[in-house]
XYZ file of C-alpha atoms in Angstrom:
101
model
C 76.683 90.063 78.219
C 78.108 90.124 74.705
C 81.136 92.315 74.051
C 80.615 94.488 70.984
C 82.711 97.637 71.573
C 86.437 97.989 70.936
C 88.766 100.262 72.896
C 92.087 101.363 71.445
C 94.419 102.565 74.184
C 97.942 103.943 74.283
C 99.736 103.046 77.494
C 103.260 103.024 78.827
C 104.871 99.761 77.643
C 106.474 99.053 81.036
C 103.188 99.569 82.868
C 101.436 97.263 80.397
C 104.106 94.569 80.714
C 104.012 94.645 84.531
C 100.215 94.507 84.539
C 100.236 91.582 82.082
C 102.647 89.679 84.342
C 100.335 90.092 87.332
C 97.187 89.325 85.357
C 98.829 86.231 83.877
C 99.536 84.924 87.372
C 95.897 85.574 88.249
C 94.674 83.900 85.067
C 92.817 87.029 83.961
C 93.089 88.365 80.394
C 93.811 92.101 80.057
C 90.437 92.671 78.373
C 88.638 91.090 81.346
C 90.614 93.226 83.810
C 89.704 96.385 81.899
C 86.061 95.275 81.751
C 86.095 94.741 85.545
C 87.613 98.200 86.022
C 84.957 99.857 83.846
C 82.153 97.981 85.645
C 83.499 99.152 89.003
C 83.543 102.761 87.765
C 79.872 102.403 86.751
C 78.916 100.757 90.031
C 80.765 103.145 92.346
C 80.227 106.336 90.365
C 83.941 107.072 90.232
C 87.397 105.560 90.208
C 87.193 102.512 92.517
C 90.350 103.327 94.490
C 91.988 106.357 96.039
C 93.956 108.510 93.601
C 96.673 110.210 95.639
C 100.198 111.449 95.265
C 102.875 109.069 96.552
C 104.271 109.901 99.963
C 108.044 110.320 100.164
C 109.936 107.949 102.454
C 110.329 109.378 105.964
C 114.114 109.272 105.531
C 113.904 112.066 102.932
C 110.687 113.855 103.942
C 111.850 117.261 105.191
C 108.474 117.817 106.881
C 109.258 114.943 109.267
C 112.947 115.772 109.833
C 114.577 117.875 112.534
C 116.815 120.775 111.567
C 119.835 118.662 112.508
C 118.697 115.805 110.238
C 118.192 118.216 107.337
C 121.661 119.688 107.843
C 123.150 116.176 107.972
C 121.453 115.255 104.681
C 122.684 118.487 103.062
C 126.228 117.856 104.304
C 126.049 114.312 102.934
C 124.990 115.745 99.578
C 127.817 118.285 99.534
C 130.302 115.528 100.384
C 128.992 113.447 97.470
C 129.475 116.396 95.110
C 133.046 116.895 96.304
C 133.750 113.165 95.753
C 132.245 113.300 92.254
C 129.302 111.067 93.198
C 126.852 112.843 90.899
C 124.454 111.891 88.129
C 122.306 113.581 85.536
C 119.000 114.781 87.058
C 116.833 113.314 84.293
C 118.487 109.904 84.750
C 117.991 110.110 88.519
C 114.287 110.966 88.162
C 113.791 108.188 85.605
C 115.404 105.662 87.979
C 113.270 106.983 90.875
C 110.070 106.625 88.853
C 110.919 103.023 87.898
C 111.565 102.002 91.511
C 108.591 103.868 92.974
C 105.845 103.061 90.501
């Protein structure tokens, strides 16, 4: 089928770069990958994979921790504050997003 429509997209540069690295290893151009994605949406009637929120690691998921484990984590945090082991919240969230995306 002939390609006659152009899409102009704005995406996060890091996401694009990482995707290009993977697609390059697979030998698939970005335009082909996007075409595959759009075909799958048409064929399945929706997004062709589960769209869910990431699950936190069990080591920091308070829902899976005992009261004693929560208190230990809080104490560890207070000790870090007293030692000056702190960082700006926005920098911490940015680092977290980079390592968990």
